[in-house]
Coordinates of C-alpha atoms in Angstrom, one line a residue:
Chain A
M1 CA -17.3 2.5 -19.2
R2 CA -17.2 -1.0 -17.7
T3 CA -15.2 -2.3 -20.6
L4 CA -12.7 0.6 -20.2
T5 CA -12.4 -0.1 -16.5
L6 CA -11.8 -3.8 -17.2
V7 CA -9.1 -3.0 -19.8
A8 CA -7.4 -0.6 -17.4
L9 CA -7.5 -3.1 -14.6
T10 CA -6.2 -6.0 -16.8
L11 CA -3.3 -3.8 -18.1
T12 CA -2.4 -2.7 -14.6
A13 CA -2.4 -6.2 -13.4
A14 CA -0.2 -7.3 -16.3
F15 CA 2.3 -4.6 -15.6
L16 CA 2.4 -5.5 -11.9
F17 CA 3.0 -9.2 -12.6
R18 CA 5.7 -8.3 -15.2
A19 CA 7.3 -6.0 -12.6
A20 CA 7.1 -8.7 -10.0
L21 CA 9.3 -10.9 -12.2
D22 CA 12.2 -8.5 -11.7
F23 CA 12.2 -8.8 -7.9
P24 CA 15.0 -10.6 -6.2
A25 CA 14.1 -14.2 -5.2
W26 CA 12.5 -14.8 -1.9
G27 CA 15.1 -14.6 0.8
D28 CA 18.0 -14.1 -1.6
P29 CA 21.1 -13.2 0.4
A30 CA 22.6 -11.3 -2.6
S31 CA 19.7 -9.0 -3.0
P32 CA 20.5 -5.3 -2.5
A33 CA 18.3 -5.1 0.6
G34 CA 20.2 -8.0 2.2
L35 CA 23.7 -6.7 1.2
H36 CA 24.1 -3.3 2.6
V37 CA 20.7 -1.6 3.2
S38 CA 19.5 -3.6 6.2
R39 CA 22.9 -3.5 7.8
F40 CA 23.0 0.3 7.4
F41 CA 19.6 0.6 9.1
I42 CA 20.4 -1.8 11.9
E43 CA 23.8 -0.2 12.7
R44 CA 22.9 3.4 12.3
S45 CA 19.2 3.9 13.2
Y46 CA 19.7 4.4 17.0
D47 CA 22.5 6.9 16.4
D48 CA 20.6 8.7 13.7
A49 CA 17.2 9.0 15.2
R50 CA 17.5 7.8 18.9
T51 CA 14.6 5.3 18.3
P52 CA 15.1 1.8 19.7
N53 CA 12.3 0.5 17.5
L54 CA 14.0 -0.2 14.2
V55 CA 10.7 -0.5 12.3
T56 CA 9.5 3.0 13.4
A57 CA 12.9 4.6 12.5
T58 CA 12.8 2.9 9.0
L59 CA 9.2 3.7 8.4
A60 CA 9.0 7.3 9.5
D61 CA 12.5 8.5 8.9
Y62 CA 14.5 6.6 6.3
R63 CA 11.5 5.8 4.2
S64 CA 9.2 8.7 5.2
Y65 CA 8.6 9.6 1.6
D66 CA 7.0 6.2 1.1
T67 CA 4.9 6.5 4.3
M68 CA 3.8 10.0 3.3
F69 CA 2.1 8.6 0.2
E70 CA 0.6 5.7 2.2
T71 CA -1.1 8.4 4.3
V72 CA -2.2 10.1 1.1
V73 CA -3.7 6.8 -0.1
V74 CA -5.8 6.4 3.0
F75 CA -6.9 10.0 2.7
C76 CA -7.8 9.5 -1.0
A77 CA -9.8 6.4 0.0
A78 CA -12.0 8.5 2.3
L79 CA -12.3 11.2 -0.3
A80 CA -13.3 8.8 -3.1
C81 CA -15.9 7.2 -0.8
F82 CA -17.2 10.7 -0.1
F83 CA -17.4 11.7 -3.8
I84 CA -19.0 8.4 -4.9
I85 CA -21.7 7.8 -2.3
R86 CA -22.3 10.9 -0.3
A87 CA -25.7 12.2 -1.2
A88 CA -26.2 15.9 -1.4
R89 CA -27.6 17.4 1.8
E90 CA -30.3 19.2 0.0
A91 CA -31.6 16.0 -1.6
C92 CA -32.7 14.7 1.8
V93 CA -32.7 11.1 0.7
A94 CA -34.2 9.4 3.6
N95 CA -37.2 11.8 3.5
V96 CA -39.0 9.9 6.2
F97 CA -38.3 10.8 9.8
H98 CA -39.5 9.1 12.9
Y99 CA -39.9 10.7 16.3
R100 CA -40.8 8.6 19.3
H101 CA -42.6 10.0 22.3
A102 CA -40.7 8.5 25.2
P103 CA -43.4 8.2 27.8
T104 CA -46.1 6.6 25.6
G105 CA -44.0 5.0 22.9
L106 CA -46.0 6.7 20.3
V107 CA -44.1 7.2 17.0
L108 CA -44.7 10.3 14.8
T109 CA -43.7 9.9 11.2
L110 CA -42.9 13.0 9.1
R111 CA -42.8 12.5 5.4
R112 CA -41.3 15.8 4.3
G113 CA -39.4 18.7 5.5
C114 CA -35.7 18.8 5.0
P115 CA -35.0 21.4 7.8
L116 CA -35.7 18.8 10.5
P117 CA -38.2 20.2 13.0
R118 CA -36.9 20.3 16.5
L119 CA -39.7 18.7 18.5
R120 CA -39.9 19.9 22.0
G121 CA -40.8 17.8 25.0
R122 CA -39.8 14.2 25.4
F123 CA -39.5 13.3 21.7
E124 CA -36.4 11.5 20.4
Q125 CA -35.6 11.0 16.8
I126 CA -35.3 7.3 16.0
D127 CA -34.1 5.2 13.1
S128 CA -36.7 3.6 10.8
E129 CA -35.7 0.1 12.0
W130 CA -35.8 1.1 15.6
T131 CA -34.5 -1.1 18.4
P132 CA -34.8 0.0 21.9
R133 CA -31.6 1.3 23.4
S134 CA -29.7 -1.5 25.2
V135 CA -28.6 -0.3 28.6
I136 CA -25.9 -2.9 28.9
L137 CA -24.3 -2.1 25.6
E138 CA -24.5 1.7 26.1
T139 CA -23.0 1.5 29.6
V140 CA -20.2 -0.9 28.7
S141 CA -19.2 1.1 25.6
R142 CA -19.3 4.4 27.4
G143 CA -16.9 2.9 29.9
M144 CA -14.7 1.4 27.3
I145 CA -14.4 4.3 24.8
P146 CA -12.2 6.5 27.0
F147 CA -9.8 3.7 27.6
L148 CA -9.7 2.8 23.9
Q149 CA -8.8 6.4 23.1
L150 CA -6.2 6.5 25.9
F151 CA -4.7 3.3 24.6
A152 CA -4.6 4.8 21.1
I153 CA -2.6 7.8 22.3
Y154 CA -0.3 5.4 24.2
V155 CA 0.3 3.4 21.1
L156 CA 1.1 6.6 19.2
A157 CA 3.5 8.0 21.8
H158 CA 5.1 4.6 22.5
G159 CA 5.8 3.8 18.9
H160 CA 9.5 4.7 19.3
Y161 CA 10.0 1.8 21.8
S162 CA 7.4 -0.8 21.1
P163 CA 5.3 -2.1 18.2
G164 CA 2.8 0.6 17.3
G165 CA 2.8 4.0 15.7
G166 CA 0.5 6.2 13.6
F167 CA -1.5 3.7 11.6
Q168 CA -2.3 1.5 14.6
A169 CA -3.1 4.4 16.8
G170 CA -5.4 5.9 14.2
V171 CA -7.2 2.6 13.7
I172 CA -7.8 2.2 17.4
F173 CA -9.0 5.7 17.8
G174 CA -11.3 5.3 14.8
A175 CA -12.6 2.1 16.3
S176 CA -13.6 3.9 19.4
Y177 CA -15.8 6.2 17.3
I178 CA -17.3 3.3 15.4
L179 CA -18.0 1.6 18.7
L180 CA -19.9 4.8 19.7
A181 CA -21.9 4.7 16.5
V182 CA -22.7 1.0 16.8
S183 CA -23.7 1.0 20.4
H184 CA -25.8 4.1 20.3
D185 CA -26.7 5.3 16.9
L186 CA -25.1 7.3 14.0
R187 CA -26.5 10.6 15.2
T188 CA -24.8 10.3 18.5
L189 CA -21.5 10.1 16.7
T190 CA -22.3 13.1 14.4
D191 CA -23.4 15.0 17.4
H192 CA -20.1 14.4 19.1
V193 CA -17.8 15.0 16.1
A194 CA -19.4 16.8 13.2
E195 CA -18.8 15.5 9.7
R196 CA -17.0 18.7 8.7
T197 CA -14.6 18.3 11.7
M198 CA -13.8 14.8 10.6
H199 CA -13.0 15.9 7.1
L200 CA -10.8 18.7 8.3
L201 CA -8.9 16.3 10.6
A202 CA -8.2 14.0 7.8
A203 CA -6.8 16.8 5.7
A204 CA -4.9 18.2 8.7
G205 CA -3.1 14.9 9.2
V206 CA -1.8 14.9 5.6
S207 CA -0.9 18.6 5.8
L208 CA 1.0 18.1 9.0
Y209 CA 3.0 15.3 7.5
V210 CA 3.8 17.2 4.3
G211 CA 4.4 20.4 6.2
I212 CA 7.0 18.8 8.5
G213 CA 8.8 17.6 5.4
A214 CA 8.4 20.9 3.5
L215 CA 9.8 23.0 6.3
A216 CA 13.1 21.2 5.7
L217 CA 13.2 22.8 2.3
W218 CA 12.7 26.2 3.9
A219 CA 15.8 25.5 6.1
G220 CA 17.8 24.6 3.0
M221 CA 17.8 20.9 3.6
Q222 CA 16.4 18.0 1.6
F223 CA 12.7 17.2 1.7
M224 CA 11.7 15.1 4.8
D225 CA 15.0 15.7 6.5
Y226 CA 14.0 16.3 10.1
G227 CA 17.3 17.9 10.8
W228 CA 15.8 21.4 10.4
M229 CA 14.5 21.1 14.0
T230 CA 18.1 21.4 15.2
L231 CA 18.0 24.9 13.9
A232 CA 14.4 25.7 14.9
F233 CA 14.3 24.2 18.4
G234 CA 18.0 24.1 19.3
M235 CA 18.2 20.3 19.8
D236 CA 20.8 17.8 18.7
G237 CA 20.4 15.8 15.5
P238 CA 19.1 12.5 16.8
G239 CA 16.7 14.3 19.1
A240 CA 15.3 16.3 16.2
H241 CA 14.8 13.1 14.1
S242 CA 13.0 11.5 17.1
L243 CA 10.7 14.5 17.4
G244 CA 10.2 14.5 13.7
I245 CA 9.1 10.8 13.7
L246 CA 6.6 11.6 16.5
L247 CA 5.0 14.5 14.7
V248 CA 4.8 12.6 11.4
E249 CA 3.2 9.7 13.2
L250 CA 0.7 12.1 14.7
G251 CA -0.3 13.2 11.2
V252 CA -0.7 9.6 10.1
A253 CA -2.9 8.9 13.1
L254 CA -5.1 11.9 12.5
T255 CA -5.7 10.9 8.8
V256 CA -6.2 7.2 9.5
C257 CA -8.7 7.9 12.3
A258 CA -10.7 10.5 10.5
S259 CA -10.7 8.5 7.2
L260 CA -11.8 5.3 8.8
T261 CA -14.6 7.0 10.7
T262 CA -15.8 8.8 7.5
I263 CA -15.8 5.6 5.5
F264 CA -17.8 3.8 8.1
K265 CA -20.3 6.6 8.4
L266 CA -20.8 6.8 4.6
V267 CA -21.0 3.1 3.9
S268 CA -23.3 2.3 6.9
S269 CA -25.8 5.1 6.1
E270 CA -25.7 4.7 2.3
G271 CA -24.2 8.2 2.0
T272 CA -26.9 10.1 3.9
I273 CA -25.3 10.2 7.3
M274 CA -28.9 10.3 8.8
E275 CA -29.3 6.8 10.1
G276 CA -27.7 3.5 9.7
L277 CA -26.8 0.3 11.4
Chain B
M1 CA 6.2 -23.2 42.8
I2 CA 5.1 -20.1 41.0
E3 CA 5.9 -21.8 37.7
T4 CA 3.7 -24.8 38.6
A5 CA 0.8 -22.5 39.4
A6 CA 1.3 -20.6 36.1
L7 CA 1.5 -23.9 34.3
A8 CA -1.7 -25.1 35.9
L9 CA -3.5 -21.9 34.9
L10 CA -2.2 -22.2 31.3
C11 CA -3.4 -25.8 31.1
L12 CA -6.8 -24.8 32.5
G13 CA -7.1 -22.1 29.9
W14 CA -6.1 -24.5 27.2
F15 CA -8.8 -27.0 28.4
L16 CA -11.5 -24.3 28.5
F17 CA -10.7 -23.1 25.0
F18 CA -10.7 -26.7 23.8
A19 CA -14.1 -27.3 25.4
G20 CA -15.4 -24.0 24.0
T21 CA -14.4 -25.0 20.5
V22 CA -15.9 -28.5 20.8
G23 CA -19.1 -26.7 22.0
I24 CA -19.2 -24.4 19.0
L25 CA -18.8 -27.4 16.6
R26 CA -21.3 -29.7 18.4
M27 CA -24.1 -27.4 19.6
P28 CA -27.3 -27.3 17.5
D29 CA -28.0 -23.6 17.0
V30 CA -26.7 -20.0 17.4
Y31 CA -27.8 -19.5 20.9
T32 CA -26.3 -22.6 22.4
R33 CA -23.1 -22.1 20.4
L34 CA -22.9 -18.5 21.7
H35 CA -23.5 -19.9 25.2
T36 CA -20.4 -22.1 25.0
A37 CA -18.3 -19.5 23.1
G38 CA -19.2 -16.6 25.4
K39 CA -18.6 -18.4 28.7
L40 CA -15.7 -20.7 28.0
D41 CA -13.7 -18.3 25.8
T42 CA -14.0 -15.6 28.5
L43 CA -13.0 -17.9 31.2
G44 CA -10.3 -19.5 29.0
S45 CA -8.7 -16.2 28.1
F46 CA -9.0 -15.2 31.8
A47 CA -7.0 -18.3 32.9
L48 CA -4.5 -18.0 30.1
L49 CA -3.8 -14.3 30.7
L50 CA -3.6 -14.8 34.4
G51 CA -1.2 -17.7 33.9
L52 CA 1.0 -15.5 31.7
A53 CA 0.9 -12.6 34.2
V54 CA 2.0 -15.0 37.0
L55 CA 4.7 -16.4 34.8
Q56 CA 6.0 -13.0 33.9
S57 CA 6.1 -11.6 37.4
R58 CA 8.1 -14.5 38.9
S59 CA 11.3 -12.6 38.9
L60 CA 9.7 -9.9 41.1
T61 CA 11.6 -7.1 39.4
L62 CA 9.8 -3.8 38.6
P63 CA 9.8 -4.1 34.7
D64 CA 8.5 -7.6 34.8
I65 CA 5.7 -6.7 37.2
L66 CA 4.8 -3.7 35.0
V67 CA 4.4 -6.1 32.1
S68 CA 2.3 -8.3 34.3
L69 CA 0.1 -5.3 35.1
K70 CA -0.4 -4.6 31.4
I71 CA -1.5 -8.2 30.9
M72 CA -4.0 -7.8 33.8
L73 CA -5.4 -4.7 32.0
V74 CA -6.0 -6.9 28.9
L75 CA -7.6 -9.4 31.2
V76 CA -10.0 -6.8 32.6
F77 CA -10.8 -5.6 29.1
V78 CA -11.5 -9.1 27.8
S79 CA -13.7 -10.0 30.7
V80 CA -15.9 -6.9 30.2
A81 CA -16.0 -6.9 26.4
N82 CA -16.5 -10.6 25.7
P83 CA -19.8 -11.1 27.7
T84 CA -21.2 -7.8 26.3
A85 CA -20.5 -8.9 22.7
T86 CA -22.2 -12.2 23.4
H87 CA -25.2 -10.4 24.8
A88 CA -25.4 -8.1 21.8
L89 CA -25.3 -11.1 19.4
V90 CA -28.0 -13.0 21.3
D91 CA -30.1 -9.8 21.5
A92 CA -29.7 -9.2 17.7
G93 CA -30.7 -12.9 17.0
L94 CA -33.8 -12.7 19.1
R95 CA -34.9 -9.3 17.6
S96 CA -34.4 -10.6 14.1
G97 CA -36.7 -13.5 14.9
L98 CA -34.4 -16.4 15.0
E99 CA -36.2 -19.2 16.9
P100 CA -34.1 -21.0 19.6
W101 CA -33.6 -24.7 18.9
M102 CA -36.0 -27.0 20.8
R103 CA -36.7 -30.6 20.9
S104 CA -40.4 -30.6 20.3
P105 CA -42.5 -33.1 22.3
A106 CA -44.6 -34.2 19.3
A107 CA -41.7 -35.2 17.1
P108 CA -38.7 -36.2 19.0
G109 CA -35.3 -35.8 17.4
P110 CA -33.3 -32.7 16.6
A111 CA -34.9 -29.9 14.7
P112 CA -33.4 -28.9 11.4
R113 CA -30.0 -27.2 12.1
E114 CA -29.7 -23.5 11.6
E115 CA -26.5 -22.3 10.0
L116 CA -24.5 -19.6 11.7
P117 CA -25.1 -16.3 10.1

């Protein structure tokens, strides 16, 4: 199996290097991109999509097919991570659970029992490598997380005018969840957003992106032509493209945020999502 | 006048960052390095960002002042997050049993240097 993987990797690398030879030289003014494509984008993008940020217009409108599969790649990364290291819930890998009695500091250790007992009273479930909760860290992160998430939404919504967009917004939003898990513990994160919800959000992002593109087919246009919104919502062409860019970026942000958080949860807890870091 | 003040703040920020970098390179162990990094980098970015905000708002028009306000938001964020991160690092170091560097009275001279993790 390893030999097969090695052969496949070497072949792919060889093909990639061979293909890279056919690229135009670095900064070649006579390359196709430099001759007419860039000029077309620069001259037309504002009239076509009413988006002052040229990068956003190119990424999410002219080259939205490319960006769609970039989103799928992120989704597949999370999916692969899930299939490789997520342990079956029935297996109950950690198998040792610690409960700490808050007033006395006494720690109960349970060595079996997959349906975790809900201990009443002032017991809290703790990690096996327990560190006392740091008040400073918890307070500061609880104050910072809402602003991080607000900033992520700002980056998403302001992508038409300034650097930003779906990928960046998704990363910032995912980082806020990771900050929650690092400053409290992993269970706090899974209590707030269930694992299942995260997976559904990741899939919903890709579906939103593909759905926006596929609805154009239903309106008799080409795939990923946001012009169908002129028919559906009664807006002008550039406005429809602008709205299409925003919706598509929303899909990207959902997928990136959920995939990033899922990968973090799986890797930090060795696939059990019980405790970690 | 405003430009002179901004320039002074920028120079102050540059000096603080420089001193922080020298401290990171010269100090003997993790805790003392974090001491210089945590304090001087926070104050340095504080001075740099304040200088940029002052420089940006010198025209006193609304868009420029709004950009200044955004820079001030970054400033608040950095001055909260940076000390907290330093605290978390020192806390983790102490909990994992990393001894602080000390010049022992019996054998004068620097103790063996500990590498940064």
